[in-house]
């Protein structure tokens, strides 16, 4: 079978032909992959940055956002049948630690990640624990179903912050920031401003019909955000750029008492004037990781069923999986929204 793998401990990804997967083990299912999204994490592994080179053991088949059909079921699995279309939560939580046992499996201390710590879904077949499966309603197309995971990151951030009737600023218009904008809109934010320096991405943000899309490098952009928020500044900031200077700039303009949901991962330690900018202004900082299992998945399913048009605006490319290198080159330039790889076409299938 065709797979996309990290075989060398250097920048790049390579096509690798592998034997089909054996019968799945206890509690596991085998899935024929239809489509898979390229995530920022896959891009980190492709770039071989400090995080990925410390974490990923080569050779490793990568990819963790996907949809496919069940083709084999291991011992001890009930409730699923051959042919069902499923996606899966990529964080395999232990189920036994104090976080898992208190409904907080997204911060499980023993998490293993599909496509990072074990073979992933950039392959014609993947094996995953049945406990992580998500059955996909027929009305959700494959390209949407493949990306429950990043839409779930955005959903987790938006629902944790609480945006209804609030003036919201989104810092960063990458795929997750764009999905967050679409979700904040669906959740009834009063106004939504999005900051994004990359013109291709700003154009996608404009297509979502937000109240304001600005380039943070342009001098008038702060005044535009303040005018939109009737002078008081944003009440909710969704930080999805991972850029430390952008976080500091947002703290300077946010309203007192603002909630910051932080999902972007900075490259290193960040310096903040915590006393003046956070403590004395009653600002709340929330770290957001992964998706709540499985509350976020229910929320994403509902969003996808109700807002297929918004999903299609953020997905800018569906490429044959064998052309994955083109997808990563587009990400190098930031000339894309979300990219989905089509694995169905390898065996002559078509995405639904
Ligand atoms: P991305 O890198 O494609 O998007 C980040 C965007 O921020 C880019 O479009 C970039 O142009 C923009 N940006 C850069 N400087 C900016 C500035 N000063 N102001 C505003 N925007 C600026 O990434 P993504 O896939 O959308 O993911 C967003 C972030 O979330 C990344 O940092 C990623 O590592 C992180 N992430 C976190 C989790 C989690 O569970 N916490 C999960 C997935 C991704
Ligand atoms: Zn756990």
CSV table of C-alpha atoms and ligand atoms in Angstrom, one decimal:
chain,number,residue,atom,x,y,z
A,1,UNK,CA,0.0,0.0,0.0
A,2,UNK,CA,1.0,3.6,-0.6
A,3,UNK,CA,2.1,5.5,2.6
A,4,UNK,CA,3.7,8.9,3.3
A,5,UNK,CA,6.4,8.6,5.8
A,6,UNK,CA,9.3,10.3,7.6
A,7,UNK,CA,12.1,8.0,6.7
A,8,UNK,CA,15.1,10.2,7.2
A,9,UNK,CA,15.9,12.5,10.2
A,10,UNK,CA,15.9,15.6,7.9
A,11,UNK,CA,13.5,18.0,6.2
A,12,UNK,CA,11.0,16.2,3.9
A,13,UNK,CA,8.6,13.4,3.6
A,14,UNK,CA,8.8,10.4,1.3
A,15,UNK,CA,6.4,8.0,-0.5
A,16,UNK,CA,6.9,4.4,0.9
A,17,UNK,CA,5.3,1.3,-0.4
A,18,UNK,CA,4.3,-1.1,2.4
A,19,UNK,CA,2.6,-4.5,2.8
A,20,UNK,CA,-1.1,-4.3,3.7
A,21,UNK,CA,-1.9,-4.3,7.4
A,22,UNK,CA,-2.4,-7.6,9.2
A,23,UNK,CA,-5.7,-8.4,11.0
A,24,UNK,CA,-6.3,-5.9,13.8
A,25,UNK,CA,-5.4,-6.7,17.4
A,26,UNK,CA,-7.6,-6.8,20.5
A,27,UNK,CA,-9.8,-3.7,20.7
A,28,UNK,CA,-8.5,-2.4,17.3
A,29,UNK,CA,-10.1,-1.8,13.9
A,30,UNK,CA,-8.5,-1.5,10.4
A,31,UNK,CA,-9.7,1.3,8.2
A,32,UNK,CA,-9.3,1.9,4.5
A,33,UNK,CA,-8.5,5.6,4.4
A,34,UNK,CA,-10.6,7.7,2.0
A,35,UNK,CA,-9.2,11.2,2.8
A,36,UNK,CA,-6.8,12.8,5.2
A,37,UNK,CA,-6.1,16.5,6.1
A,38,UNK,CA,-2.6,18.0,6.3
A,39,UNK,CA,-2.2,19.4,9.8
A,40,UNK,CA,0.3,22.0,11.1
A,41,UNK,CA,1.7,19.0,13.1
A,42,UNK,CA,2.4,17.2,9.8
A,43,UNK,CA,4.1,20.3,8.6
A,44,UNK,CA,6.3,20.4,11.7
A,45,UNK,CA,7.3,16.8,11.1
A,46,UNK,CA,8.0,17.6,7.4
A,47,UNK,CA,10.1,20.6,8.5
A,48,UNK,CA,11.8,18.5,11.2
A,49,UNK,CA,11.8,21.2,13.8
A,50,UNK,CA,13.0,20.9,17.4
A,51,UNK,CA,9.7,19.5,18.7
A,52,UNK,CA,9.3,16.8,16.0
A,53,UNK,CA,12.9,15.7,15.9
A,54,UNK,CA,12.8,15.2,19.6
A,55,UNK,CA,9.4,13.3,19.5
A,56,UNK,CA,9.1,11.3,16.3
A,57,UNK,CA,11.1,8.1,15.8
A,58,UNK,CA,11.9,7.4,12.1
A,59,UNK,CA,10.7,5.6,10.1
A,60,UNK,CA,7.1,6.8,10.8
A,61,UNK,CA,4.0,6.9,8.7
A,62,UNK,CA,2.5,10.3,9.6
A,63,UNK,CA,-1.0,11.8,9.3
A,64,UNK,CA,-3.8,11.8,11.9
A,65,UNK,CA,-6.8,13.7,10.5
A,66,UNK,CA,-8.8,11.3,8.4
A,67,UNK,CA,-12.0,9.5,7.4
A,68,UNK,CA,-12.2,6.0,6.0
A,69,UNK,CA,-14.2,2.8,6.0
A,70,UNK,CA,-13.9,-0.1,8.5
A,71,UNK,CA,-12.5,-3.2,6.7
A,72,UNK,CA,-11.5,-5.4,9.7
A,73,UNK,CA,-12.5,-5.6,13.3
A,74,UNK,CA,-10.4,-7.1,16.2
A,75,UNK,CA,-11.4,-9.2,19.2
A,76,UNK,CA,-13.4,-7.5,21.8
A,77,UNK,CA,-14.8,-4.7,19.6
A,78,UNK,CA,-18.5,-4.2,19.6
A,79,UNK,CA,-20.9,-1.6,18.1
A,80,UNK,CA,-19.1,-1.2,14.8
A,81,UNK,CA,-19.5,-3.1,11.5
A,82,UNK,CA,-17.5,-3.6,8.3
A,83,UNK,CA,-18.1,-0.8,5.8
A,84,UNK,CA,-19.0,1.9,8.3
A,85,UNK,CA,-17.5,5.3,7.6
A,86,UNK,CA,-15.6,6.7,10.5
A,87,UNK,CA,-13.2,9.3,11.6
A,88,UNK,CA,-11.1,9.0,14.8
A,89,UNK,CA,-9.8,11.1,17.7
A,90,UNK,CA,-6.0,11.0,17.2
A,91,UNK,CA,-5.1,11.3,20.9
A,92,UNK,CA,-5.1,7.8,22.4
A,93,UNK,CA,-5.7,8.6,26.1
A,94,UNK,CA,-4.9,6.0,28.7
A,95,UNK,CA,-8.3,5.9,30.3
A,96,UNK,CA,-6.9,5.3,33.7
A,97,UNK,CA,-5.1,8.5,34.9
A,98,UNK,CA,-6.9,11.1,37.1
A,99,UNK,CA,-7.5,13.3,34.1
A,100,UNK,CA,-9.1,10.6,32.0
A,101,UNK,CA,-11.2,9.5,35.0
A,102,UNK,CA,-12.5,13.1,35.5
A,103,UNK,CA,-13.6,13.8,31.9
A,104,UNK,CA,-10.4,15.5,31.0
A,105,UNK,CA,-8.8,12.9,28.6
A,106,UNK,CA,-7.6,15.8,26.4
A,107,UNK,CA,-4.9,16.4,29.0
A,108,UNK,CA,-4.1,12.7,29.7
A,109,UNK,CA,-0.5,12.4,30.9
A,110,UNK,CA,0.0,9.2,28.9
A,111,UNK,CA,-1.4,10.3,25.5
A,112,UNK,CA,-0.1,8.6,22.4
A,113,UNK,CA,-0.8,10.3,19.1
A,114,UNK,CA,-1.7,8.6,15.8
A,115,UNK,CA,0.8,9.6,13.1
A,116,UNK,CA,3.3,10.9,15.7
A,117,UNK,CA,3.9,8.0,18.1
A,118,UNK,CA,2.4,5.2,16.1
A,119,UNK,CA,1.7,4.6,12.4
A,120,UNK,CA,-0.6,7.2,11.0
A,121,UNK,CA,-3.3,7.8,8.4
A,122,UNK,CA,-1.3,9.1,5.4
A,123,UNK,CA,-1.7,5.5,4.1
A,124,UNK,CA,-4.2,3.4,2.3
A,125,UNK,CA,-4.9,1.6,5.6
A,126,UNK,CA,-4.6,2.6,9.3
A,127,UNK,CA,-5.2,0.7,12.5
A,128,UNK,CA,-6.8,2.5,15.4
A,129,UNK,CA,-8.4,1.7,18.8
A,130,UNK,CA,-12.2,1.2,18.4
A,131,UNK,CA,-12.6,3.5,21.5
A,132,UNK,CA,-11.4,6.4,19.4
A,133,UNK,CA,-13.8,6.0,16.4
A,134,UNK,CA,-16.4,8.6,15.4
A,135,UNK,CA,-19.2,7.4,13.2
A,136,UNK,CA,-19.8,10.0,10.4
A,137,UNK,CA,-23.4,10.9,9.3
A,138,UNK,CA,-24.0,10.3,5.6
A,139,UNK,CA,-24.7,14.0,5.0
A,140,UNK,CA,-21.1,15.0,5.8
A,141,UNK,CA,-18.9,14.8,2.8
A,142,UNK,CA,-15.5,12.9,3.0
A,143,UNK,CA,-13.4,16.1,2.7
A,144,UNK,CA,-15.2,17.6,5.7
A,145,UNK,CA,-15.3,14.3,7.7
A,146,UNK,CA,-11.5,14.0,7.2
A,147,UNK,CA,-10.9,17.1,9.3
A,148,UNK,CA,-13.0,16.7,12.5
A,149,UNK,CA,-9.7,17.0,14.3
A,150,UNK,CA,-8.6,20.6,13.5
A,151,UNK,CA,-12.2,21.8,13.3
A,152,UNK,CA,-12.4,20.3,16.8
A,153,UNK,CA,-9.4,22.3,18.0
A,154,UNK,CA,-11.1,25.5,16.8
A,155,UNK,CA,-14.4,24.4,18.4
A,156,UNK,CA,-12.7,23.6,21.7
A,157,UNK,CA,-11.1,27.0,21.7
A,158,UNK,CA,-14.3,28.9,20.8
A,159,UNK,CA,-16.5,27.1,23.2
A,160,UNK,CA,-14.0,27.4,26.1
A,161,UNK,CA,-13.8,31.2,25.6
A,162,UNK,CA,-17.5,31.7,25.2
A,163,UNK,CA,-18.1,34.1,22.3
A,164,UNK,CA,-21.9,34.6,22.1
A,165,UNK,CA,-22.7,38.4,22.0
A,166,UNK,CA,-19.0,39.2,22.5
A,167,UNK,CA,-16.6,41.3,20.4
A,168,UNK,CA,-14.0,38.7,19.3
A,169,UNK,CA,-10.5,39.1,17.9
A,170,UNK,CA,-8.9,36.2,16.1
A,171,UNK,CA,-5.1,36.4,15.9
A,172,UNK,CA,-3.9,34.3,13.0
A,173,UNK,CA,-5.9,33.2,9.9
A,174,UNK,CA,-4.3,29.8,9.3
A,175,UNK,CA,-6.7,26.8,8.9
A,176,UNK,CA,-7.5,26.7,12.6
A,177,UNK,CA,-8.0,30.4,12.9
A,178,UNK,CA,-10.3,30.4,9.8
A,179,UNK,CA,-12.4,27.6,11.3
A,180,UNK,CA,-12.5,29.4,14.6
A,181,UNK,CA,-13.8,32.5,12.8
A,182,UNK,CA,-16.5,30.4,11.1
A,183,UNK,CA,-17.5,28.8,14.4
A,184,UNK,CA,-17.5,32.1,16.3
A,185,UNK,CA,-19.9,33.4,13.6
A,186,UNK,CA,-22.2,30.4,14.0
A,187,UNK,CA,-22.1,30.9,17.8
A,188,UNK,CA,-23.4,34.4,17.6
A,189,UNK,CA,-20.4,36.6,18.3
A,190,UNK,CA,-21.3,40.3,18.2
A,191,UNK,CA,-18.4,41.3,16.0
A,192,UNK,CA,-15.5,39.3,14.7
A,193,UNK,CA,-12.1,40.8,13.7
A,194,UNK,CA,-9.3,38.6,12.3
A,195,UNK,CA,-5.6,39.6,12.0
A,196,UNK,CA,-3.5,37.9,9.3
A,197,UNK,CA,-0.4,39.2,7.6
A,198,UNK,CA,-0.5,36.7,4.7
A,199,UNK,CA,-2.6,38.1,1.8
A,200,UNK,CA,-3.7,34.7,0.5
A,201,UNK,CA,-5.0,33.8,3.9
A,202,UNK,CA,-6.6,37.2,4.5
A,203,UNK,CA,-8.5,36.7,1.3
A,204,UNK,CA,-9.9,33.4,2.6
A,205,UNK,CA,-10.9,35.2,5.8
A,206,UNK,CA,-12.7,37.9,3.8
A,207,UNK,CA,-14.7,35.2,2.0
A,208,UNK,CA,-16.2,34.3,5.4
A,209,UNK,CA,-17.9,37.7,5.6
A,210,UNK,CA,-16.4,38.7,9.0
A,211,UNK,CA,-16.7,42.2,10.3
A,212,UNK,CA,-13.1,43.1,9.8
A,213,UNK,CA,-10.0,41.4,8.4
A,214,UNK,CA,-6.7,43.4,9.0
A,215,UNK,CA,-3.0,43.0,8.4
A,216,UNK,CA,-1.4,43.5,11.8
A,217,UNK,CA,1.7,45.0,10.1
A,218,UNK,CA,-0.4,48.0,8.8
A,219,UNK,CA,-0.3,50.9,11.1
A,220,UNK,CA,-4.0,51.7,11.1
A,221,UNK,CA,-5.1,48.2,12.0
A,222,UNK,CA,-5.3,48.7,15.8
A,223,UNK,CA,-7.5,51.8,15.3
A,224,UNK,CA,-9.8,49.8,13.1
A,225,UNK,CA,-10.2,47.1,15.7
A,226,UNK,CA,-10.9,49.7,18.4
A,227,UNK,CA,-13.5,51.4,16.2
A,228,UNK,CA,-15.2,48.0,15.5
A,229,UNK,CA,-15.4,47.3,19.3
A,230,UNK,CA,-16.8,50.8,20.0
A,231,UNK,CA,-13.6,51.9,21.7
A,232,UNK,CA,-13.3,49.2,24.4
A,233,UNK,CA,-11.3,46.6,22.6
A,234,UNK,CA,-12.0,42.9,22.1
A,235,UNK,CA,-13.7,41.0,25.0
A,236,UNK,CA,-12.5,37.6,23.7
A,237,UNK,CA,-9.2,37.0,21.9
A,238,UNK,CA,-8.5,33.7,20.2
A,239,UNK,CA,-4.7,33.3,19.8
A,240,UNK,CA,-4.0,31.0,16.9
A,241,UNK,CA,-0.8,32.4,15.4
A,242,UNK,CA,1.7,31.1,18.0
A,243,UNK,CA,3.4,34.5,17.6
A,244,UNK,CA,4.6,36.0,20.9
A,245,UNK,CA,4.6,39.6,19.6
A,246,UNK,CA,1.0,39.2,18.4
A,247,UNK,CA,-0.1,37.9,21.8
A,248,UNK,CA,1.5,41.0,23.5
A,249,UNK,CA,-0.1,43.3,21.0
A,250,UNK,CA,-3.5,41.7,21.6
A,251,UNK,CA,-3.1,42.1,25.4
A,252,UNK,CA,-2.4,45.9,24.8
A,253,UNK,CA,-5.8,46.4,23.0
A,254,UNK,CA,-8.1,43.9,24.7
A,255,UNK,CA,-10.8,45.1,27.1
A,256,UNK,CA,-10.3,44.7,30.8
A,257,UNK,CA,-11.6,41.3,31.9
A,258,UNK,CA,-11.0,39.9,28.4
A,259,UNK,CA,-10.8,36.1,28.0
A,260,UNK,CA,-7.8,34.9,26.0
A,261,UNK,CA,-7.9,31.4,24.6
A,262,UNK,CA,-4.4,30.4,23.6
A,263,UNK,CA,-4.1,27.6,21.0
A,264,UNK,CA,-1.2,28.7,18.9
A,265,UNK,CA,2.1,27.1,20.1
A,266,UNK,CA,5.0,29.6,20.3
A,267,UNK,CA,8.4,28.5,19.2
A,268,UNK,CA,9.9,29.1,22.6
A,269,UNK,CA,9.3,30.9,25.9
A,270,UNK,CA,7.2,34.1,25.8
A,271,UNK,CA,7.9,37.3,27.7
A,272,UNK,CA,4.8,39.1,29.1
A,273,UNK,CA,4.2,41.9,31.5
A,274,UNK,CA,2.0,39.6,33.5
A,275,UNK,CA,1.3,42.1,36.4
A,276,UNK,CA,0.3,45.1,34.3
A,277,UNK,CA,-1.3,43.3,31.3
A,278,UNK,CA,-3.0,40.3,32.9
A,279,UNK,CA,-3.3,40.5,36.7
A,280,UNK,CA,-4.2,44.2,37.1
A,281,UNK,CA,-6.7,44.1,34.2
A,282,UNK,CA,-8.5,40.9,35.3
A,283,UNK,CA,-7.6,39.1,32.1
A,284,UNK,CA,-8.2,35.3,31.9
A,285,UNK,CA,-5.7,33.2,30.0
A,286,UNK,CA,-6.9,29.7,28.9
A,287,UNK,CA,-4.5,27.1,27.4
A,288,UNK,CA,-6.4,25.0,24.8
A,289,UNK,CA,-5.1,21.6,23.7
A,290,UNK,CA,-6.7,18.9,21.6
A,291,UNK,CA,-10.4,18.3,21.8
A,292,UNK,CA,-12.7,17.4,24.7
A,293,UNK,CA,-13.5,13.7,24.4
A,294,UNK,CA,-16.1,13.5,23.1
A,295,UNK,CA,-18.2,16.7,23.7
A,296,UNK,CA,-16.2,18.6,21.1
A,297,UNK,CA,-16.9,15.9,18.5
A,298,UNK,CA,-20.7,16.2,19.0
A,299,UNK,CA,-20.3,20.0,18.6
A,300,UNK,CA,-18.2,19.7,15.4
A,301,UNK,CA,-20.7,17.2,13.9
A,302,UNK,CA,-23.5,19.7,14.5
A,303,UNK,CA,-21.5,22.6,13.0
A,304,UNK,CA,-20.6,20.6,9.9
A,305,UNK,CA,-24.2,19.5,9.3
A,306,UNK,CA,-25.4,23.1,9.6
A,307,UNK,CA,-22.5,25.0,7.9
A,308,UNK,CA,-21.2,23.0,4.9
A,309,UNK,CA,-20.7,26.2,2.9
A,310,UNK,CA,-18.3,27.7,5.6
A,311,UNK,CA,-16.3,24.4,5.6
A,312,UNK,CA,-15.9,24.6,1.8
A,313,UNK,CA,-14.5,28.1,2.0
A,314,UNK,CA,-11.7,27.1,4.3
A,315,UNK,CA,-10.8,23.9,2.4
A,316,UNK,CA,-8.9,25.3,-0.5
A,317,UNK,CA,-7.3,22.2,-2.0
A,318,UNK,CA,-8.2,18.5,-2.3
A,319,UNK,CA,-5.2,16.9,-3.9
A,320,UNK,CA,-4.5,13.3,-4.9
A,321,UNK,CA,-2.5,11.8,-2.0
A,322,UNK,CA,0.4,10.9,-4.3
A,323,UNK,CA,0.8,14.6,-4.9
A,324,UNK,CA,1.4,15.3,-1.2
A,325,UNK,CA,4.6,17.2,-2.0
A,326,UNK,CA,2.6,19.9,-3.8
A,327,UNK,CA,0.5,20.2,-0.6
A,328,UNK,CA,3.5,20.8,1.6
A,329,UNK,CA,4.9,23.3,-0.9
A,330,UNK,CA,1.7,25.3,-0.8
A,331,UNK,CA,2.0,25.3,3.0
A,332,UNK,CA,5.6,26.5,2.7
A,333,UNK,CA,4.2,29.6,1.0
A,334,UNK,CA,1.0,29.8,3.1
A,335,UNK,CA,-0.8,29.9,-0.2
A,336,UNK,CA,-3.7,27.8,1.1
A,337,UNK,CA,-6.4,27.3,3.6
A,338,UNK,CA,-6.9,23.6,4.6
A,339,UNK,CA,-5.5,21.0,2.3
A,340,UNK,CA,-7.1,17.5,2.1
A,341,UNK,CA,-5.4,14.5,0.5
A,342,UNK,CA,-7.5,12.1,-1.5
A,343,UNK,CA,-6.5,8.5,-0.8
A,344,UNK,CA,-9.6,6.9,-2.3
A,345,UNK,CA,-8.4,7.7,-5.9
A,346,UNK,CA,-5.3,5.5,-5.5
A,347,UNK,CA,-7.5,2.4,-5.9
A,348,UNK,CA,-9.9,4.1,-8.4
A,349,UNK,CA,-12.4,5.3,-5.8
A,350,UNK,CA,-14.1,8.7,-5.6
A,351,UNK,CA,-14.7,10.9,-2.6
A,352,UNK,CA,-18.4,11.3,-1.6
B,1,LIG,P1,-0.7,28.1,10.7
B,1,LIG,O1,0.8,28.2,11.0
B,1,LIG,O2,-1.1,27.7,9.4
B,1,LIG,O3,-1.4,29.5,11.1
B,1,LIG,C1,-0.9,30.5,11.8
B,1,LIG,C2,-1.2,31.8,11.1
B,1,LIG,O4,-0.8,32.9,11.9
B,1,LIG,C3,-0.5,31.9,9.7
B,1,LIG,O5,-1.4,32.1,8.7
B,1,LIG,C4,0.4,33.2,9.9
B,1,LIG,O6,0.5,34.0,8.7
B,1,LIG,C5,-0.4,33.9,11.0
B,1,LIG,N1,0.4,34.9,11.7
B,1,LIG,C6,1.8,35.0,11.8
B,1,LIG,N2,2.1,36.1,12.5
B,1,LIG,C7,1.0,36.8,12.9
B,1,LIG,C8,0.6,38.0,13.6
B,1,LIG,N3,1.6,38.7,14.1
B,1,LIG,N4,-0.7,38.3,13.7
B,1,LIG,C9,-1.6,37.5,13.2
B,1,LIG,N5,-1.4,36.4,12.5
B,1,LIG,C10,-0.1,36.0,12.4
B,1,LIG,O7,-1.2,27.1,11.8
B,1,LIG,P2,-2.7,26.4,12.1
B,1,LIG,O8,-2.6,25.0,11.5
B,1,LIG,O9,-3.8,27.3,11.7
B,1,LIG,O10,-2.5,26.3,13.6
B,1,LIG,C11,-2.5,27.4,14.4
B,1,LIG,C12,-1.5,27.3,15.6
B,1,LIG,O11,-2.1,26.3,16.5
B,1,LIG,C13,-0.1,26.8,15.3
B,1,LIG,O12,0.7,27.5,16.2
B,1,LIG,C14,-0.2,25.3,15.7
B,1,LIG,O13,1.1,24.8,16.0
B,1,LIG,C15,-1.1,25.3,16.8
B,1,LIG,N6,-1.9,24.1,17.1
B,1,LIG,C16,-2.2,23.9,18.4
B,1,LIG,C17,-3.0,22.8,18.7
B,1,LIG,C18,-3.4,22.6,20.1
B,1,LIG,O14,-3.9,21.5,20.5
B,1,LIG,N7,-3.1,23.5,21.0
B,1,LIG,C19,-3.4,21.9,17.7
B,1,LIG,C20,-3.0,22.1,16.4
B,1,LIG,C21,-2.3,23.3,16.1
B,2,LIG,ZN1,-5.1,9.2,30.9
